[in-house]
Coordinates of C-alpha atoms and ligand atoms in Angstrom, one line a residue:
M1 CA -17.3 -13.3 -33.5
T2 CA -21.0 -13.5 -33.8
P3 CA -23.0 -14.0 -30.6
A4 CA -24.1 -17.6 -31.8
A5 CA -20.6 -18.5 -32.7
R6 CA -19.3 -17.2 -29.2
S7 CA -22.1 -19.2 -27.3
A8 CA -21.4 -22.3 -29.3
W9 CA -17.6 -22.0 -28.6
L10 CA -18.3 -21.5 -24.8
R11 CA -20.7 -24.6 -25.0
T12 CA -18.0 -26.6 -26.3
L13 CA -15.4 -25.3 -23.9
G14 CA -17.9 -26.0 -21.1
L15 CA -18.5 -29.7 -22.3
T16 CA -14.8 -30.3 -22.3
V17 CA -14.4 -29.0 -18.8
V18 CA -17.4 -31.0 -17.6
G19 CA -16.2 -34.0 -19.4
L20 CA -12.8 -33.8 -17.9
A21 CA -14.3 -33.3 -14.4
I22 CA -16.5 -36.3 -14.7
T23 CA -13.6 -38.6 -16.0
G24 CA -11.4 -37.1 -13.2
A25 CA -14.1 -38.0 -10.6
L26 CA -14.3 -41.4 -12.3
G27 CA -10.6 -41.9 -11.9
V28 CA -10.8 -40.9 -8.2
A29 CA -13.5 -43.4 -7.6
V30 CA -11.6 -46.2 -9.1
G31 CA -8.4 -45.1 -7.7
Q32 CA -6.8 -44.6 -11.0
F33 CA -6.9 -40.8 -11.5
W34 CA -4.4 -40.1 -14.1
P35 CA -5.0 -43.1 -16.4
V36 CA -8.7 -42.4 -16.4
L37 CA -8.3 -38.7 -17.0
A38 CA -5.8 -39.3 -19.8
L39 CA -8.2 -41.9 -21.4
G40 CA -11.2 -39.4 -21.1
A41 CA -8.9 -36.6 -22.6
V42 CA -7.9 -38.8 -25.5
A43 CA -11.5 -39.8 -26.1
M44 CA -12.7 -36.2 -26.3
L45 CA -9.7 -35.4 -28.6
G46 CA -10.7 -38.1 -30.8
W47 CA -14.3 -36.8 -30.9
Q48 CA -13.3 -33.4 -31.8
H49 CA -11.1 -34.8 -34.5
W50 CA -14.0 -36.8 -36.0
R51 CA -16.2 -33.7 -36.0
L52 CA -13.4 -31.7 -37.5
G53 CA -12.9 -34.3 -40.2
R54 CA -16.6 -34.0 -41.1
V55 CA -16.4 -30.3 -41.4
L56 CA -13.2 -30.4 -43.4
H57 CA -15.0 -32.9 -45.7
R58 CA -17.9 -30.6 -46.3
L59 CA -15.6 -27.5 -46.9
G60 CA -13.9 -29.8 -49.5
G61 CA -17.0 -29.8 -51.5
R62 CA -18.6 -33.3 -50.3
R63 CA -22.3 -33.1 -49.5
W64 CA -22.6 -34.5 -45.8
P65 CA -25.8 -34.1 -43.8
T66 CA -25.7 -30.7 -41.8
L67 CA -25.1 -31.2 -38.2
T68 CA -27.2 -28.5 -37.0
A69 CA -29.1 -30.4 -34.5
K70 CA -26.3 -31.0 -32.2
P71 CA -24.8 -27.9 -30.2
G72 CA -21.3 -27.0 -30.2
A73 CA -18.6 -25.1 -32.1
W74 CA -18.2 -27.5 -34.8
S75 CA -21.8 -27.8 -35.6
E76 CA -22.0 -24.0 -35.6
L77 CA -19.0 -23.9 -37.9
D78 CA -20.8 -26.3 -40.0
R79 CA -24.0 -24.4 -40.0
L80 CA -22.1 -21.1 -40.8
H81 CA -20.4 -22.8 -43.8
D82 CA -23.6 -24.2 -45.0
R83 CA -25.3 -20.7 -44.8
D84 CA -22.4 -19.3 -46.6
Q85 CA -22.6 -21.9 -49.4
R86 CA -26.2 -21.2 -49.8
E87 CA -25.9 -17.5 -50.1
R88 CA -23.1 -18.0 -52.6
R89 CA -25.2 -20.2 -54.6
V90 CA -28.2 -17.7 -54.6
R91 CA -25.7 -15.0 -55.6
K92 CA -24.2 -17.1 -58.4
R93 CA -27.8 -17.9 -59.8
R94 CA -28.8 -14.2 -59.7
L95 CA -25.3 -13.2 -61.5
L96 CA -26.1 -16.0 -64.1
E97 CA -29.6 -14.7 -64.6
M98 CA -28.3 -11.1 -64.9
L99 CA -25.6 -12.2 -67.4
R100 CA -28.2 -14.1 -69.4
A101 CA -30.4 -11.1 -69.6
Y102 CA -27.6 -8.8 -70.7
R103 CA -26.6 -11.3 -73.4
A104 CA -30.2 -11.7 -74.4
A105 CA -30.4 -7.8 -74.7
A106 CA -27.1 -7.5 -76.5
A107 CA -28.2 -10.3 -78.8
A108 CA -31.6 -8.8 -79.7
L109 CA -29.9 -5.4 -80.5
P110 CA -30.6 -4.3 -84.1
D111 CA -26.8 -3.2 -84.4
A112 CA -24.1 -5.8 -85.0
V113 CA -22.1 -6.0 -81.6
V114 CA -18.8 -7.9 -81.7
V115 CA -16.5 -8.1 -78.6
V116 CA -12.8 -8.1 -79.6
E117 CA -9.8 -8.8 -77.6
R118 CA -7.6 -5.9 -77.6
N119 CA -4.1 -7.4 -77.9
S120 CA -4.8 -10.4 -80.1
Q121 CA -7.5 -8.7 -82.1
R122 CA -9.5 -12.0 -81.9
I123 CA -13.4 -12.2 -81.9
R124 CA -14.6 -13.3 -78.3
W125 CA -18.2 -12.9 -78.8
F126 CA -20.9 -11.6 -81.2
N127 CA -24.7 -11.2 -81.6
Q128 CA -27.1 -12.3 -84.2
A129 CA -27.1 -9.0 -86.0
A130 CA -23.2 -9.4 -86.6
A131 CA -24.1 -12.7 -88.4
T132 CA -26.7 -10.8 -90.5
L133 CA -24.7 -7.7 -91.2
L134 CA -21.1 -8.7 -91.0
G135 CA -21.6 -12.5 -92.1
L136 CA -19.9 -13.9 -89.1
R137 CA -20.8 -17.6 -88.3
Y138 CA -21.3 -19.2 -84.9
P139 CA -19.4 -20.9 -83.4
A140 CA -16.7 -21.1 -86.3
D141 CA -15.8 -17.4 -85.9
V142 CA -15.5 -17.3 -82.1
G143 CA -11.8 -16.8 -81.6
A144 CA -11.1 -15.9 -85.1
P145 CA -8.8 -13.0 -85.9
L146 CA -11.1 -10.0 -86.7
V147 CA -9.2 -8.3 -89.6
P148 CA -8.5 -11.3 -91.9
R149 CA -12.2 -12.7 -91.1
L150 CA -13.7 -9.4 -92.4
R151 CA -11.1 -9.0 -95.1
P152 CA -12.8 -6.9 -97.7
L153 CA -13.3 -4.2 -95.0
P154 CA -10.4 -1.9 -94.4
L155 CA -10.0 -2.5 -90.7
A156 CA -6.5 -3.0 -90.1
Q157 CA -5.4 0.8 -90.1
W158 CA -8.7 1.7 -88.4
L159 CA -8.2 -0.8 -85.4
A160 CA -4.7 0.4 -85.2
S161 CA -5.8 3.9 -84.2
G162 CA -7.9 2.2 -81.3
R163 CA -9.7 4.5 -78.7
H164 CA -9.1 7.4 -81.2
A165 CA -10.8 5.7 -84.1
D166 CA -13.4 7.8 -85.9
T167 CA -16.6 6.2 -87.2
L168 CA -15.9 4.2 -90.5
E169 CA -18.5 3.9 -93.3
V170 CA -18.3 0.9 -95.3
A171 CA -20.3 -1.5 -97.6
S172 CA -21.4 -4.7 -95.7
P173 CA -19.4 -7.9 -96.7
V174 CA -22.6 -9.7 -97.0
N175 CA -24.5 -7.2 -99.2
P176 CA -22.7 -4.2 -100.9
A177 CA -25.9 -2.4 -101.1
T178 CA -26.0 -2.1 -97.3
R179 CA -23.9 0.6 -95.9
L180 CA -22.6 0.2 -92.3
S181 CA -21.2 2.8 -90.0
L182 CA -18.6 1.1 -87.7
R183 CA -17.7 2.4 -84.3
L184 CA -15.0 0.9 -81.9
I185 CA -15.7 1.4 -78.1
P186 CA -12.9 0.3 -75.7
Y187 CA -14.8 -0.7 -72.6
S188 CA -12.2 -2.5 -70.6
E189 CA -8.4 -2.9 -70.3
N190 CA -8.4 -5.7 -72.7
L191 CA -11.7 -5.7 -74.6
W192 CA -13.2 -3.5 -77.4
L193 CA -16.8 -3.4 -78.6
L194 CA -17.1 -3.2 -82.5
V195 CA -20.6 -1.9 -83.3
A196 CA -21.8 -1.9 -86.8
R197 CA -25.0 0.1 -87.6
D198 CA -27.1 -0.1 -90.8
V199 CA -27.1 3.3 -92.2
T200 CA -28.5 2.7 -95.7
R201 CA -31.8 4.3 -94.9
L202 CA -30.3 7.3 -93.2
L203 CA -27.9 7.9 -96.2
Q204 CA -30.8 7.4 -98.8
L205 CA -32.8 10.0 -96.9
E206 CA -30.0 12.3 -96.9
Q207 CA -29.5 11.8 -100.5
M208 CA -33.1 12.5 -101.1
R209 CA -32.8 15.8 -99.2
R210 CA -29.8 16.7 -101.3
D211 CA -31.3 15.9 -104.7
F212 CA -34.6 17.8 -103.6
V213 CA -32.6 20.9 -102.6
A214 CA -30.6 20.6 -105.8
N215 CA -33.5 20.2 -108.2
V216 CA -35.8 22.9 -106.5
S217 CA -32.9 25.3 -106.9
H218 CA -32.2 24.2 -110.4
E219 CA -35.8 24.6 -111.3
L220 CA -36.2 28.0 -109.8
R221 CA -33.2 29.3 -111.8
T222 CA -35.1 29.7 -115.1
P223 CA -38.3 31.3 -114.0
L224 CA -36.2 33.8 -111.9
T225 CA -34.0 34.7 -114.9
V226 CA -37.2 35.3 -116.9
I227 CA -38.7 37.6 -114.1
H228 CA -35.3 39.4 -113.8
G229 CA -35.2 39.9 -117.5
Y230 CA -38.8 41.5 -117.6
L231 CA -38.0 43.7 -114.6
D232 CA -34.8 45.1 -116.3
M233 CA -37.0 45.6 -119.4
I234 CA -39.5 48.0 -117.6
D235 CA -38.5 51.7 -117.6
P236 CA -39.1 53.1 -114.3
D237 CA -39.4 56.6 -115.9
E238 CA -42.4 55.4 -118.1
H239 CA -44.2 54.3 -114.7
S240 CA -43.0 56.8 -112.3
G241 CA -45.7 56.0 -109.8
L242 CA -44.3 52.3 -109.7
A243 CA -40.6 53.2 -109.3
P244 CA -40.2 52.3 -105.6
V245 CA -42.2 48.9 -106.2
L246 CA -40.1 48.1 -109.2
G247 CA -36.9 48.8 -107.2
E248 CA -38.2 46.4 -104.4
M249 CA -39.0 43.8 -106.9
Q250 CA -35.7 44.0 -108.5
R251 CA -33.8 43.7 -105.2
Q252 CA -36.0 40.7 -104.0
S253 CA -35.6 39.0 -107.3
Q254 CA -31.8 39.4 -107.0
R255 CA -31.7 38.2 -103.5
M256 CA -33.6 35.0 -104.6
A257 CA -31.3 34.5 -107.4
R258 CA -28.4 34.7 -105.1
L259 CA -30.0 32.3 -102.7
V260 CA -30.5 29.8 -105.7
E261 CA -26.9 30.2 -106.7
D262 CA -25.8 29.6 -103.1
L263 CA -27.9 26.5 -102.7
L264 CA -26.7 25.2 -106.0
A265 CA -23.0 25.8 -105.0
L266 CA -23.6 23.8 -101.6
S267 CA -25.2 21.0 -103.5
R268 CA -22.3 20.9 -105.8
L269 CA -19.9 20.8 -103.0
E270 CA -22.0 17.9 -101.4
A271 CA -22.1 15.9 -104.7
A272 CA -18.3 16.3 -105.1
D273 CA -17.7 14.8 -101.6
G274 CA -14.6 12.6 -101.8
A275 CA -13.7 13.9 -105.4
P276 CA -9.8 14.5 -105.8
L277 CA -8.5 18.0 -105.4
E278 CA -5.7 18.2 -107.5
E279 CA -5.0 21.7 -108.7
R280 CA -2.4 24.3 -108.0
V281 CA -4.0 27.4 -106.4
A282 CA -1.6 30.3 -107.4
M283 CA -2.1 32.7 -104.3
D284 CA -0.6 35.8 -105.7
A285 CA -3.3 35.8 -108.3
M286 CA -5.9 34.6 -105.9
L287 CA -5.2 37.4 -103.4
D288 CA -5.3 40.1 -106.2
T289 CA -8.7 38.8 -107.6
L290 CA -10.1 38.8 -103.9
R291 CA -8.9 42.4 -103.5
R292 CA -10.4 43.6 -106.7
E293 CA -13.7 41.8 -106.0
G294 CA -13.7 43.3 -102.3
L295 CA -13.2 46.8 -103.7
A296 CA -15.9 46.3 -106.2
L297 CA -18.4 45.1 -103.7
G298 CA -17.6 47.9 -101.2
Q299 CA -17.7 50.4 -104.1
D300 CA -14.3 51.6 -103.3
R301 CA -15.6 52.7 -99.8
H302 CA -13.3 50.6 -97.8
R303 CA -9.4 50.2 -97.7
I304 CA -8.6 46.7 -98.7
R305 CA -5.0 45.6 -98.0
V306 CA -3.3 42.2 -99.2
E307 CA -0.4 40.8 -97.5
N308 CA 1.4 37.7 -98.7
T309 CA 4.4 36.5 -96.7
A310 CA 3.8 32.8 -97.2
D311 CA 5.9 32.3 -100.5
V312 CA 4.0 29.3 -101.2
D313 CA 0.7 28.2 -103.2
L314 CA -2.1 26.0 -102.1
W315 CA -3.3 22.7 -103.6
G316 CA -6.9 21.8 -104.0
S317 CA -9.8 23.3 -106.1
V318 CA -9.2 26.8 -107.4
T319 CA -13.1 27.3 -107.8
E320 CA -13.9 26.1 -104.5
L321 CA -11.2 27.9 -102.5
H322 CA -12.1 31.1 -104.4
S323 CA -15.7 30.6 -103.6
A324 CA -14.8 30.2 -99.8
F325 CA -12.3 33.0 -99.6
S326 CA -14.6 35.5 -101.6
N327 CA -17.3 34.7 -99.2
L328 CA -15.1 35.8 -96.3
V329 CA -14.0 39.0 -98.0
A330 CA -17.7 39.7 -98.9
N331 CA -18.8 39.3 -95.2
A332 CA -15.9 41.5 -94.1
V333 CA -16.9 44.2 -96.5
R334 CA -20.7 43.9 -95.6
H335 CA -20.1 44.1 -91.9
T336 CA -17.6 46.9 -92.1
P337 CA -18.7 50.5 -92.0
E338 CA -17.6 52.8 -94.8
G339 CA -13.9 53.9 -94.2
G340 CA -13.2 50.7 -92.5
E341 CA -10.2 48.4 -93.4
V342 CA -10.1 44.8 -94.6
L343 CA -6.8 42.9 -94.4
I344 CA -6.5 39.7 -96.5
R345 CA -3.3 38.0 -95.2
F346 CA -1.7 34.7 -96.4
R347 CA 1.3 33.4 -94.2
R348 CA 2.9 30.3 -93.1
E349 CA 1.6 28.5 -90.1
D350 CA 3.4 29.6 -86.9
P351 CA 3.3 26.8 -84.5
R352 CA 4.0 29.1 -81.6
G353 CA 1.8 31.9 -82.8
D354 CA -0.7 33.6 -80.4
G355 CA -1.2 30.3 -78.3
Q356 CA -2.9 28.3 -81.1
A357 CA -1.4 24.9 -82.1
G358 CA -0.6 25.2 -85.7
E359 CA 0.9 22.4 -88.0
P360 CA 4.5 23.0 -88.9
G361 CA 4.6 23.4 -92.8
G362 CA 1.1 24.6 -93.1
A363 CA -0.4 27.9 -94.2
V364 CA -3.2 30.3 -93.2
L365 CA -5.3 32.5 -95.1
E366 CA -6.9 35.2 -92.8
V367 CA -9.5 37.8 -93.5
I368 CA -9.4 40.5 -90.7
D369 CA -11.8 43.4 -90.6
S370 CA -12.5 46.4 -88.6
G371 CA -16.2 46.1 -88.6
I372 CA -18.9 45.6 -86.2
G373 CA -17.6 42.1 -84.8
I374 CA -19.8 39.4 -83.5
A375 CA -20.9 38.6 -80.1
A376 CA -19.3 35.3 -78.4
E377 CA -22.6 33.6 -78.0
H378 CA -23.2 33.4 -81.9
L379 CA -19.7 32.3 -82.8
P380 CA -20.4 28.6 -82.3
R381 CA -23.4 28.7 -84.7
I382 CA -22.4 31.1 -87.4
T383 CA -21.4 28.4 -90.0
E384 CA -24.8 26.7 -89.7
R385 CA -27.1 27.2 -92.7
F386 CA -29.3 30.3 -92.6
Y387 CA -27.8 31.2 -89.2
R388 CA -27.7 34.9 -88.9
V389 CA -26.7 37.2 -86.0
S390 CA -29.1 39.9 -87.3
N391 CA -31.7 38.8 -89.9
S392 CA -32.5 42.5 -91.1
R393 CA -28.8 43.5 -91.2
S394 CA -27.9 40.3 -93.1
R395 CA -31.0 40.8 -95.6
T396 CA -30.1 44.7 -96.3
S397 CA -26.6 43.9 -96.7
G398 CA -27.5 41.2 -99.5
G399 CA -26.6 38.0 -97.4
T400 CA -28.2 34.7 -97.9
G401 CA -27.3 33.0 -94.8
L402 CA -25.3 30.4 -96.6
G403 CA -21.9 32.2 -97.0
L404 CA -20.1 30.6 -94.1
A405 CA -21.7 27.3 -94.6
I406 CA -20.0 27.1 -98.0
V407 CA -16.9 28.3 -96.4
K408 CA -16.9 25.3 -93.9
H409 CA -17.9 22.7 -96.5
V410 CA -14.9 23.8 -98.8
L411 CA -12.5 23.8 -96.0
Q412 CA -13.6 20.4 -94.8
R413 CA -13.1 18.9 -98.3
H414 CA -9.5 20.4 -98.2
H415 CA -9.0 19.0 -94.6
A416 CA -8.5 22.7 -93.4
R417 CA -9.9 24.2 -90.3
L418 CA -11.8 27.6 -89.9
E419 CA -11.0 29.6 -86.9
V420 CA -13.1 32.7 -85.9
R421 CA -12.1 35.4 -83.5
S422 CA -14.4 38.3 -83.0
R423 CA -15.5 41.1 -80.5
I424 CA -18.3 43.4 -80.8
G425 CA -17.1 46.8 -82.1
D426 CA -13.5 45.6 -82.6
G427 CA -13.9 43.6 -85.8
S428 CA -13.5 40.0 -86.9
M429 CA -10.7 37.5 -87.9
F430 CA -11.6 34.5 -90.0
S431 CA -8.6 32.1 -90.4
C432 CA -8.6 29.3 -92.8
H433 CA -5.7 26.8 -91.5
F434 CA -4.4 24.5 -94.1
T435 CA -2.0 21.4 -93.2
A436 CA 1.4 20.9 -94.9
A437 CA -0.3 18.4 -97.4
R438 CA -2.1 21.4 -98.9
V439 CA 0.9 23.5 -99.4
R440 CA 3.2 23.5 -102.5
P441 CA 6.3 25.5 -103.3
R442 CA 5.4 28.5 -105.4
E443 CA 5.8 28.7 -109.2
R444 CA 6.8 32.0 -110.3
D445 CA 5.1 31.9 -113.7
A446 CA 2.0 30.2 -112.5
S447 CA -1.2 32.2 -113.2
H448 CA -4.4 31.9 -111.5
T449 CA -7.3 31.0 -113.5
A450 CA -9.8 33.5 -112.7
P451 CA -12.8 31.5 -111.3
S452 CA -16.1 31.9 -113.3
E453 CA -18.2 32.5 -110.2
A454 CA -19.2 36.0 -109.4
M455 CA -18.7 37.1 -105.8
P456 CA -21.8 36.8 -103.9
Ligands
ADP1 P1 -24.8 36.0 -94.7 O1 -25.1 35.6 -96.0 O2 -26.0 36.3 -93.8 O3 -23.7 37.0 -94.4 P2 -22.9 34.0 -93.6 O4 -23.2 32.5 -93.5 O5 -22.0 34.5 -94.4 O6 -24.5 34.6 -94.0 O7 -22.7 34.7 -92.1 C1 -23.5 34.2 -91.2 C2 -23.6 35.5 -90.1 O8 -22.4 35.7 -89.5 C3 -24.0 36.7 -90.7 O9 -25.4 36.9 -90.9 C4 -23.4 37.7 -89.9 O10 -24.3 38.2 -88.9 C5 -22.2 37.1 -89.3 N1 -21.1 37.6 -90.1 C6 -20.2 36.7 -90.9 N2 -19.0 37.5 -91.0 C7 -19.0 38.6 -90.3 C8 -18.1 39.6 -90.2 N3 -17.0 39.6 -90.9 N4 -18.4 40.6 -89.3 C9 -19.5 40.4 -88.8 N5 -20.4 39.4 -88.6 C10 -20.2 38.6 -89.5

């Protein structure tokens, strides 16, 4: 009890006692003690009830004048109630202001924001950008089911994956030239936020970058071939003083030619994104090709072993997979000292194998070397374009810095996963994990169409 409330209560108690004492004295004076006392008590009770009635009325929401002027518990109760009401009104106003500010901010966002009820998948609220980008109409679409309302967009399956949904890239239902990136954000038990961002400009810039790299690489190809041709025509014996210079020029022009070819290979992969990969990749023949190419690259100075226990073939693009696998074999040979060993192994996925979760029915191609290995801090970045553990070593060994980027891209296109394990001095293991969807029973008489691309 607050001090004010306690003193108010004591005052009321005091008034009651004094009132009863006065009525008692009056009763004694007129010789009717009990009747007068009873009358006084009834009057006081009646007064308290009247005050109680007024407070209850106010608590019931009626606006009666406040009785703060009069002392006593009822007045204090009334005053406290009044203060409580005022505080609540102020709090409510503040909350409303905050809510309005948040709504205004969400409404002003350039991204479309739609609040969706999770269970019913109905639209509860959306901002102005949702009207522009998704074509929603206010108020007609508030309460409308989201999937049928945005029918041209393939939302049903996407929403079904809920909190695990990846971003979805689609054309805007209002203007097919506008590309939207959709994200689903669960933000309470029952509500989802559907956010649609206009990524048209971003995709255009990305396309411009790809076109630029592809065009420059293409344009460099012819002059490089000419330079190469002329360098080949010069006989070092006739210009003995220039022999080291000519040798270096040849090496550098070959390096540039390899760079251009790798850049073109990456451009082709990016351009082919989404194109179907529907070829049988006969693995016996593929492994044989990889072994021969590895031996040729290492000039027979490494032991290259092939192991095939999978008894299946892969399904995808022969050229792309050959390019990826041969990059891994080339890396293994280049980063393994003479006399070292490279194992190219193709096996079925073992779900329990060495603690890694593998998909039942899948298959793995592994390239294992006994070479120099890679320090742990480099592993997360080695598939980035032009990332090299050691610049000088990569250049002298003929690397372009694009090999593993090509591998990653090819595997992504095949919905496969690259796993790298390595330790300095112990060698490296690059594993390409393919899901069951990319595995086919082996055809005994299938012959592997030798890919036209040379090994990098
Ligand atoms: P590069 O053409 O320079 O080899 P990659 O993209 O193929 O470029 O590889 C990136 C880097 O990863 C290489 O520079 C090399 O340092 C390292 N690397 C790749 N494979 C191996 C391997 N088998 N052993 C040791 N290091 C490797």
